[in-house]
Short mmCIF file of C-alpha atoms and ligand atoms in Angstrom, two decimals:
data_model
loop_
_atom_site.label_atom_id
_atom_site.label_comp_id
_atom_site.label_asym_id
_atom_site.label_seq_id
_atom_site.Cartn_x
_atom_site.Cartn_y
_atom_site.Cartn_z
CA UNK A 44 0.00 0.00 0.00
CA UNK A 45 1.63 3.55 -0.97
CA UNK A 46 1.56 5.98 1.70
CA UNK A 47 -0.59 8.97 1.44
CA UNK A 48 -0.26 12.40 2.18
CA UNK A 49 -2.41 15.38 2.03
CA UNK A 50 -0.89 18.74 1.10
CA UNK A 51 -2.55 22.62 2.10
CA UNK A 52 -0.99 25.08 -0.31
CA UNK A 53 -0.32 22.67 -3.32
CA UNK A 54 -0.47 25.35 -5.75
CA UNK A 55 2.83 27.72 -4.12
CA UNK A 56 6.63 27.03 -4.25
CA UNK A 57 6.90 24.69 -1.88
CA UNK A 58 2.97 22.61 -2.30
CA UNK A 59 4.70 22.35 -5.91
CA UNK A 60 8.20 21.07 -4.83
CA UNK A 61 6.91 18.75 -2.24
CA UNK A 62 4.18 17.26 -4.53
CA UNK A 63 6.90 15.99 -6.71
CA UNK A 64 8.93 15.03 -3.90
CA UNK A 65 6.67 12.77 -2.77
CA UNK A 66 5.45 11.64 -6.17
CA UNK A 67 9.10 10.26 -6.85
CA UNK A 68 9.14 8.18 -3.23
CA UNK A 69 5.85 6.38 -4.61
CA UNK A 70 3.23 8.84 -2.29
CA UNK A 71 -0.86 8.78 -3.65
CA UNK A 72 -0.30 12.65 -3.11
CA UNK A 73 -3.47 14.69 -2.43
CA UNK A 74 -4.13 18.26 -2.48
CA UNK A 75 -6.04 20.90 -1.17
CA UNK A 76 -7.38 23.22 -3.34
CA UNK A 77 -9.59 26.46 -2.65
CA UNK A 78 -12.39 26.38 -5.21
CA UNK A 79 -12.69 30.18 -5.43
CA UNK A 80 -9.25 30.38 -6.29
CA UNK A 81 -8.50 31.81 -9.62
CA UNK A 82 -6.42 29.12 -11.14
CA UNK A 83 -3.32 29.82 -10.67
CA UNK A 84 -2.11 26.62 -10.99
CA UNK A 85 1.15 26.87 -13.09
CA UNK A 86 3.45 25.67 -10.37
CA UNK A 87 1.11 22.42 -10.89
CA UNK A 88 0.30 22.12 -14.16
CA UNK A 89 2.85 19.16 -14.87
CA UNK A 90 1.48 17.37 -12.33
CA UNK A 91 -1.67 16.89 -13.29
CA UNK A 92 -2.97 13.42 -13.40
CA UNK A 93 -0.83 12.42 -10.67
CA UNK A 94 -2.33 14.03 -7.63
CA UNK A 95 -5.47 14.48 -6.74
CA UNK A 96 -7.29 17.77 -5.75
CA UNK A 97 -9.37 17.68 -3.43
CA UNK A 98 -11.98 20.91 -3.14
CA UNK A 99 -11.85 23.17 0.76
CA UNK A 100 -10.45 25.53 2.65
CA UNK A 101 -8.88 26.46 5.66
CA UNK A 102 -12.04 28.72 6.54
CA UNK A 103 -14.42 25.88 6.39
CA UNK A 104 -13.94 23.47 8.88
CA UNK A 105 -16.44 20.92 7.21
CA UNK A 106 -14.29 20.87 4.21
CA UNK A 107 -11.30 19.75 6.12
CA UNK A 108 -12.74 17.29 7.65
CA UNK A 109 -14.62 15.83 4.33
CA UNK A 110 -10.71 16.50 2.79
CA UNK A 111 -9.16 13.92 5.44
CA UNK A 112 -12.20 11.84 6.03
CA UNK A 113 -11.59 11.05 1.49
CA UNK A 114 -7.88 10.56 1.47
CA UNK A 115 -7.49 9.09 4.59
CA UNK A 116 -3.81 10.52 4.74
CA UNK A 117 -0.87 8.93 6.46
CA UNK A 118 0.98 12.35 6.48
CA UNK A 119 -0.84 16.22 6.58
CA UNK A 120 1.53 18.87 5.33
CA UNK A 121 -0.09 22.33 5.88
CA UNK A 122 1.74 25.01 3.98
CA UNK A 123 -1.78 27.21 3.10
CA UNK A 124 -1.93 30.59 4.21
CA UNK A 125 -2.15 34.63 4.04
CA UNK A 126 1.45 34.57 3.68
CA UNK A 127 2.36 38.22 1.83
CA UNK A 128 3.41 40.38 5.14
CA UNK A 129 2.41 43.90 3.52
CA UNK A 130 -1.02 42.50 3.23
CA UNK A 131 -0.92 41.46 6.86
CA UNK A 132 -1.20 44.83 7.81
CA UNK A 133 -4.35 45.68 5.22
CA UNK A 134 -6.26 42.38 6.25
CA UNK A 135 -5.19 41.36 9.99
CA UNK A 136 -8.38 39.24 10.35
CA UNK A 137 -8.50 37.36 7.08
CA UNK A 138 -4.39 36.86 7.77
CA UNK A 139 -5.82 35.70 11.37
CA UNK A 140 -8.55 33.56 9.79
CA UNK A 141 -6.48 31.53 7.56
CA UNK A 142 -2.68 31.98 8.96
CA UNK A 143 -3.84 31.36 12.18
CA UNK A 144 -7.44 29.77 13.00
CA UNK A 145 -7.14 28.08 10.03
CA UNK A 146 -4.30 25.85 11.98
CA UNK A 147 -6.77 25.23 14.99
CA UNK A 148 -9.37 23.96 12.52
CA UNK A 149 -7.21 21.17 11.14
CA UNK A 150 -5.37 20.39 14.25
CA UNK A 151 -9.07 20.04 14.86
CA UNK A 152 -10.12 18.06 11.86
CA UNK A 153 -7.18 16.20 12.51
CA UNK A 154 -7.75 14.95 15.92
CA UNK A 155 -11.41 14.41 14.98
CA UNK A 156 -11.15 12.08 12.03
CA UNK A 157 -7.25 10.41 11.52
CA UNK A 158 -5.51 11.00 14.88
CA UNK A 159 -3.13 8.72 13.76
CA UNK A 160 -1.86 10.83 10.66
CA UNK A 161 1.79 12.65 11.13
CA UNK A 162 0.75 16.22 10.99
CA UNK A 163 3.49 18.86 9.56
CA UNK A 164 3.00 23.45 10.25
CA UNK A 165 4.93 25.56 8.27
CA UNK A 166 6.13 27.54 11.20
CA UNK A 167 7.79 30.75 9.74
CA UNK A 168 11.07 33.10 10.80
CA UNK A 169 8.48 36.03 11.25
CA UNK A 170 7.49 34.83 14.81
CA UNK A 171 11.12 36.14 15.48
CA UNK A 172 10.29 39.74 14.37
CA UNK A 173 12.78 41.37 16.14
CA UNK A 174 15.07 38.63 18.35
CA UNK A 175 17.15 38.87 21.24
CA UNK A 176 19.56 36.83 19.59
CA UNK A 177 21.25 36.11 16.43
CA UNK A 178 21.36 33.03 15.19
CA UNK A 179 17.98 31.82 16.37
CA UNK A 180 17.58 28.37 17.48
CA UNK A 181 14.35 26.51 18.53
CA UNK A 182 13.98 27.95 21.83
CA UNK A 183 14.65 31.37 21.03
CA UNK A 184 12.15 34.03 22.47
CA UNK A 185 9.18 34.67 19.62
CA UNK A 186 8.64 38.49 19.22
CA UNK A 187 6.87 38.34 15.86
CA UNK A 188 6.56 42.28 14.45
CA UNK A 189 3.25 41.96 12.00
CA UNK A 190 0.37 40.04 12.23
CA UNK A 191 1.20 37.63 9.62
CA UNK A 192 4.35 36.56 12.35
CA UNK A 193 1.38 36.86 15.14
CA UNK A 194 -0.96 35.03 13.17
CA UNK A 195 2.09 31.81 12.70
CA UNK A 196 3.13 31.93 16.30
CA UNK A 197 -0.24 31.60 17.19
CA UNK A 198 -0.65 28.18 14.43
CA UNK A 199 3.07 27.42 16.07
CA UNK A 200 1.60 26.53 19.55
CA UNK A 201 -1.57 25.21 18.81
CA UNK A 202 0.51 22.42 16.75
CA UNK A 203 2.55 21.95 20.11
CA UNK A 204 -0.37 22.24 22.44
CA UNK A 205 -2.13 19.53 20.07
CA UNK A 206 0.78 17.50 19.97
CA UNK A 207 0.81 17.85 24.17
CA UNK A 208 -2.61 17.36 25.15
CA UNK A 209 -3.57 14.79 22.33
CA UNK A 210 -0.63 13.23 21.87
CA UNK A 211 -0.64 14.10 18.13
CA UNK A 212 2.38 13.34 15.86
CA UNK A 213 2.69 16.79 15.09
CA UNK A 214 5.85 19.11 14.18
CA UNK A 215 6.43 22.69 12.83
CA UNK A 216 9.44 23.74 10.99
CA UNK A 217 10.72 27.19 11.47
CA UNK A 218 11.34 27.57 7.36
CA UNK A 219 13.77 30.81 6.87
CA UNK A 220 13.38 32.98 3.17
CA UNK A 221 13.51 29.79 0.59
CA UNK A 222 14.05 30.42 -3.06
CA UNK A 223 13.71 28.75 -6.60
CA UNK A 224 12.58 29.31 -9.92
CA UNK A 225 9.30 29.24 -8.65
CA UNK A 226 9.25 32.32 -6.77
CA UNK A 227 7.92 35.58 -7.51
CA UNK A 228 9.85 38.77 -9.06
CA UNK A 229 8.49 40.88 -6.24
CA UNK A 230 10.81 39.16 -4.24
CA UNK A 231 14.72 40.18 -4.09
CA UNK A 232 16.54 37.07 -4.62
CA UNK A 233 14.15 36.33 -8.20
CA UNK A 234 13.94 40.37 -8.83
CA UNK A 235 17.80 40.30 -9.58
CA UNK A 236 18.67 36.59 -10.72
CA UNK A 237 15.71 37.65 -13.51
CA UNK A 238 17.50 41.40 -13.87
CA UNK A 239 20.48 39.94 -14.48
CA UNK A 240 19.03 37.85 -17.05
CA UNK A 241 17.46 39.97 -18.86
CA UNK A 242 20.45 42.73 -18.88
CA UNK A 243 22.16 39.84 -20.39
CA UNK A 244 20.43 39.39 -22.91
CA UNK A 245 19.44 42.73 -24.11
CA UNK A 246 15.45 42.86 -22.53
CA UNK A 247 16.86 45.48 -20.03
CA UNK A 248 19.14 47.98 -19.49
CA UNK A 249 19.69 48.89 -15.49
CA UNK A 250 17.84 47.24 -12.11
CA UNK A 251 17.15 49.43 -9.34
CA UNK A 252 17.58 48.26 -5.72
CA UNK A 253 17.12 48.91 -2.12
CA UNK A 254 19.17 48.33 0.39
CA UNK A 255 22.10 46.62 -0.31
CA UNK A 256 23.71 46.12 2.93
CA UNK A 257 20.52 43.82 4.04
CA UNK A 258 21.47 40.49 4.83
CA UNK A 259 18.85 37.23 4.79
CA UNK A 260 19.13 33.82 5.52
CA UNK A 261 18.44 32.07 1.73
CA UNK A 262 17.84 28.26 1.28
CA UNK A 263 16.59 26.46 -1.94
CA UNK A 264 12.95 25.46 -1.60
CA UNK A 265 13.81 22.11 -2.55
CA UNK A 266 15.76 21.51 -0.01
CA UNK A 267 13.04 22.83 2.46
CA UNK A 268 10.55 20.79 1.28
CA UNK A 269 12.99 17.65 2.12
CA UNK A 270 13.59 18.53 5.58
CA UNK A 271 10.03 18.74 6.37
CA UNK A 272 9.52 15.29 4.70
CA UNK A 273 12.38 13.58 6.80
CA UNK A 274 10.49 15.27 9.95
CA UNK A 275 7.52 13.64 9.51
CA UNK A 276 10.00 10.25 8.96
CA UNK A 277 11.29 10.75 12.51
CA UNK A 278 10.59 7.81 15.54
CA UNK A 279 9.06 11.28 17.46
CA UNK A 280 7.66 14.75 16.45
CA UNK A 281 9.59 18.09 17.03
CA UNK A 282 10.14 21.28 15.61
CA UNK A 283 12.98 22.46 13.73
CA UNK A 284 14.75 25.59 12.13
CA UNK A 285 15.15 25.32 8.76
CA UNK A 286 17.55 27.25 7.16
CA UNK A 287 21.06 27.46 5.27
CA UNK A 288 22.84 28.66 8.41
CA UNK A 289 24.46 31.52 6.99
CA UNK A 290 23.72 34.72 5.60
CA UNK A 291 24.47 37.25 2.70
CA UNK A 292 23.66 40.57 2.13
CA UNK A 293 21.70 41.76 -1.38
CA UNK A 294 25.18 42.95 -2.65
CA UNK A 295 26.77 39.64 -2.37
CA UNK A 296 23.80 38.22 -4.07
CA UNK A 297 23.73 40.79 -7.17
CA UNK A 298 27.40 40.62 -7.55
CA UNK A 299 27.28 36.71 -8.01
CA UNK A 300 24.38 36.90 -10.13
CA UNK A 301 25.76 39.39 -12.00
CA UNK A 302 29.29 37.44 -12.50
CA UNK A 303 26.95 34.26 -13.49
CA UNK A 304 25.98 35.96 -16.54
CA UNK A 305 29.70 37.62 -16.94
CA UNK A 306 28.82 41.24 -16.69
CA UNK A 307 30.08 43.64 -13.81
CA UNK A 308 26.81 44.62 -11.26
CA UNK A 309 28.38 48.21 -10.78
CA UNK A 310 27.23 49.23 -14.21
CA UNK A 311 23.70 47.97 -13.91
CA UNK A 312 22.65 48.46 -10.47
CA UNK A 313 21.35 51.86 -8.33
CA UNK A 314 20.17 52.30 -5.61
CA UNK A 315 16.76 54.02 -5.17
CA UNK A 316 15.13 54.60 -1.96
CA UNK A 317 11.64 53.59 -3.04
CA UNK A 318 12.75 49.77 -2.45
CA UNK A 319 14.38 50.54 1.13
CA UNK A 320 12.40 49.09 4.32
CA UNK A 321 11.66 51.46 7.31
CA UNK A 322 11.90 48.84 9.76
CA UNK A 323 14.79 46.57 9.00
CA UNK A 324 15.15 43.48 11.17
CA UNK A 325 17.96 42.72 13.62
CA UNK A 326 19.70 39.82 11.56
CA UNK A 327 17.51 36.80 10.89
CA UNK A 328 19.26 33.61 10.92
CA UNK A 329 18.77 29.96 11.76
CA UNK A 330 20.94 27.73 14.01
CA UNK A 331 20.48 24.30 12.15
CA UNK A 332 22.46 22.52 14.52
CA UNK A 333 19.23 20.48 16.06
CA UNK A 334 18.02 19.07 12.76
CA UNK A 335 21.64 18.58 11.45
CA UNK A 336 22.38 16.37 14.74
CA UNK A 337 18.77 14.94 15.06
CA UNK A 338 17.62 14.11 11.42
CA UNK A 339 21.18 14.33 9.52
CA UNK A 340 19.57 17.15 7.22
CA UNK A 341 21.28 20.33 5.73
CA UNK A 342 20.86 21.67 2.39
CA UNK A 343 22.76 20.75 -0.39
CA UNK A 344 22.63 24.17 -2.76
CA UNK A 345 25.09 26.22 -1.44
CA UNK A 346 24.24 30.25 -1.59
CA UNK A 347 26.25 30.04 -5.09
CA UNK A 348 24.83 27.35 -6.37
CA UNK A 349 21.23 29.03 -5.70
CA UNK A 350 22.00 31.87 -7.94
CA UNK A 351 23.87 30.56 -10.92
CA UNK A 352 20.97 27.99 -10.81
CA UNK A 353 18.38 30.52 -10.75
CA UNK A 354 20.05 32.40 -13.37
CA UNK A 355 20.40 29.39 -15.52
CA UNK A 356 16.61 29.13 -15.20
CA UNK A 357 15.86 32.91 -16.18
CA UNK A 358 17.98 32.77 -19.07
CA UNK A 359 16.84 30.00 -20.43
CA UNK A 360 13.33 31.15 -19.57
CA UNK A 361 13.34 34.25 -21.65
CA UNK A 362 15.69 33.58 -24.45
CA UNK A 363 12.60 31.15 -24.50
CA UNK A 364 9.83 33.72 -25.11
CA UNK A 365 12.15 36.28 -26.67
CA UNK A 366 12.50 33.68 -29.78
P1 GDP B 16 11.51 39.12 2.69
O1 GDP B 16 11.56 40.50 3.22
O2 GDP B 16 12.42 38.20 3.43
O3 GDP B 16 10.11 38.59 2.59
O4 GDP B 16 12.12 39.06 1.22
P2 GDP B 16 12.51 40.14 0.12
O5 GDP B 16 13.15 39.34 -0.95
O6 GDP B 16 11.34 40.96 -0.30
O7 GDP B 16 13.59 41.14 0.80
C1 GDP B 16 14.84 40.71 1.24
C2 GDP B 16 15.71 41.89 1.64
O8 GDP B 16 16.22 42.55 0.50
C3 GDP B 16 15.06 42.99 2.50
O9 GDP B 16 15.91 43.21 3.60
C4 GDP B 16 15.05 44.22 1.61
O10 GDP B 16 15.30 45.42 2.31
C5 GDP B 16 16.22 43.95 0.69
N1 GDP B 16 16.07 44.60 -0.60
C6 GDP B 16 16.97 45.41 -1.16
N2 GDP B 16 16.54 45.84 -2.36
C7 GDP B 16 15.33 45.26 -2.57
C8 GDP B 16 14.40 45.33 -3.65
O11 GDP B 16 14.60 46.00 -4.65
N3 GDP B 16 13.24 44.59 -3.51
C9 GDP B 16 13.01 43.83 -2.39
N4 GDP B 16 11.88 43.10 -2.32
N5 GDP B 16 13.88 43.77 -1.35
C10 GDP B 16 15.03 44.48 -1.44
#
């Protein structure tokens, strides 16, 4: 019998990336799929046929339930939510409703109809907001700065408290900024790997940045998605920080990106204030010494690696469309 696993959030980054992963370790893979959403559903377009949507939402605890009660899943993996910060601010409750309550409905759902199924929370490095320390490990202090980071720490300890008073096999990992190909240009780490694309190959003449002295914490989605599988693998549940461990600042990043494609970033690149952040973090980063010594994970794209591949994928994107 294959195992079976139920994914929230199938159609983002990492639904995408762990769909397939699963798919190639012989999974029936499941996923959740908001009926009012409007389609955007090229992350899983080439995996159609091979998993199975299943209609609900976070909002509607019936659905969930109807969701589990169908593909009686041997692992949940809940990576759904109100997950763009800015909008956090515009929509607190609907961020609340489905970042947070929306956790408490499935823990719910959970305990109600397959108490038995491993049960994973895409914790997030915003319940950190501004931290007393630097790196951050597992038991660092939670001092989340928008109510997106509320909303998660909130989801964070209902997953432990579930885990605690039901005895639930359920873990949150404590993902850090992850990036692919499948990530959005708003973002910095795509905004320049496609910039430095596109200078390449004649579709654009300069790219104008923010702050270049900001420093993040940048793992490959791919090799997220595997450390949340091998936590659900594990004889007990935990939670873990996942992250690369080290950080680089935007300038690093441009000027690697930029050498990828053989050009020099200090004729391309300004600096314009409309992309600079009032607030800037203290220095997010993840200690990944627990899940290194625990589970034996840590990623395998090194910062590098991440850009020339992500550069390899613009270029070949748009010389694509351009012929
Ligand atoms: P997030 O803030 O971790 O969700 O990810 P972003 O990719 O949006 O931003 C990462 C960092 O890059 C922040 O510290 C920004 O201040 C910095 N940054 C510098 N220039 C830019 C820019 O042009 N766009 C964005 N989005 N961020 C920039």
């Amino acid at each position: 019998m294959p195992k079976k696993a139920l994914i929230t959030g199938l159609t983002g980054q990492d639904g995408s990336y762990l769909a397939e992963l699963l798919l190639s370790k012989g999974y029936q893979v499941y996923g959740l799929v908001r009926r009012s959403s409007s389609g955007n559903i090229s992350r899983i377009s080439h995996l159609s046929g091979n998993v199975q949507i299943l209609s609900g939402d976070l909002l509607d605890q019936c659905s969930l339930m109807d969701a589990i009660a169908a593909s009686q899943p041997d692992e949940i993996y809940n990576l759904a939510s109100q997950s763009y910060v800015p909008l956090s601010w515009t929509q607190p409750s609907l961020t609340a409703e489905y970042t947070a309550l929306g956790v408490s409905r499935l823990l719910e759902s959970i305990r109600r109809c397959k108490s038995d199924a491993k049960f994973y929370q895409a914790s997030s490095s915003e319940v950190f907001g501004q931290p007393d320390e630097s790196p951050q490990t597992e038991r660092t202090a939670f001092r989340p700065r928008n109510p997106y980071g509320v909303a998660k720490a909130y989801a964070h300890w209902m997953t432990i408290n579930y885990r605690q008073q039901y005895n639930l096999y359920a873990c949150c990992g404590i993902t850090y900024t992850h990036e692919s190909p499948r990530r959005g240009a708003e973002f910095v780490f795509r905004k320049i790997t496609r910039a430095a694309a596109m200078i390449k190959l004649g579709l654009a003449q300069e790219l104008k940045l923010g702050n270049l002295d900001a420093r993040r914490d940048w793992c490959y989605a791919q090799d997220a998605v595997y450390a949340m599988w091998m936590m659900l693998q594990h004889e007990q549940p935990d939670d873990y920080i996942i992250a690369s461990g080290e950080t680089h600042s935007v300038r690093e990043l441009v000027e690697c990106a930029f050498n990828c494609v053989g050009l020099n970033w200090q004729d391309y690149v300004s600096v314009d204030p409309a992309f600079y952040r009032p607030d800037e973090p203290v220095q997010l980063v993840g200690c990944i010494d627990k899940i290194q010594t625990q589970l034996g994970w840590k990623p395998h794209s090194t910062f590098n690696r991440l850009v020339e591949l992500m550069v390899d994928y613009d270029l070949k994107e748009l010389s694509n469309s351009k012929a």
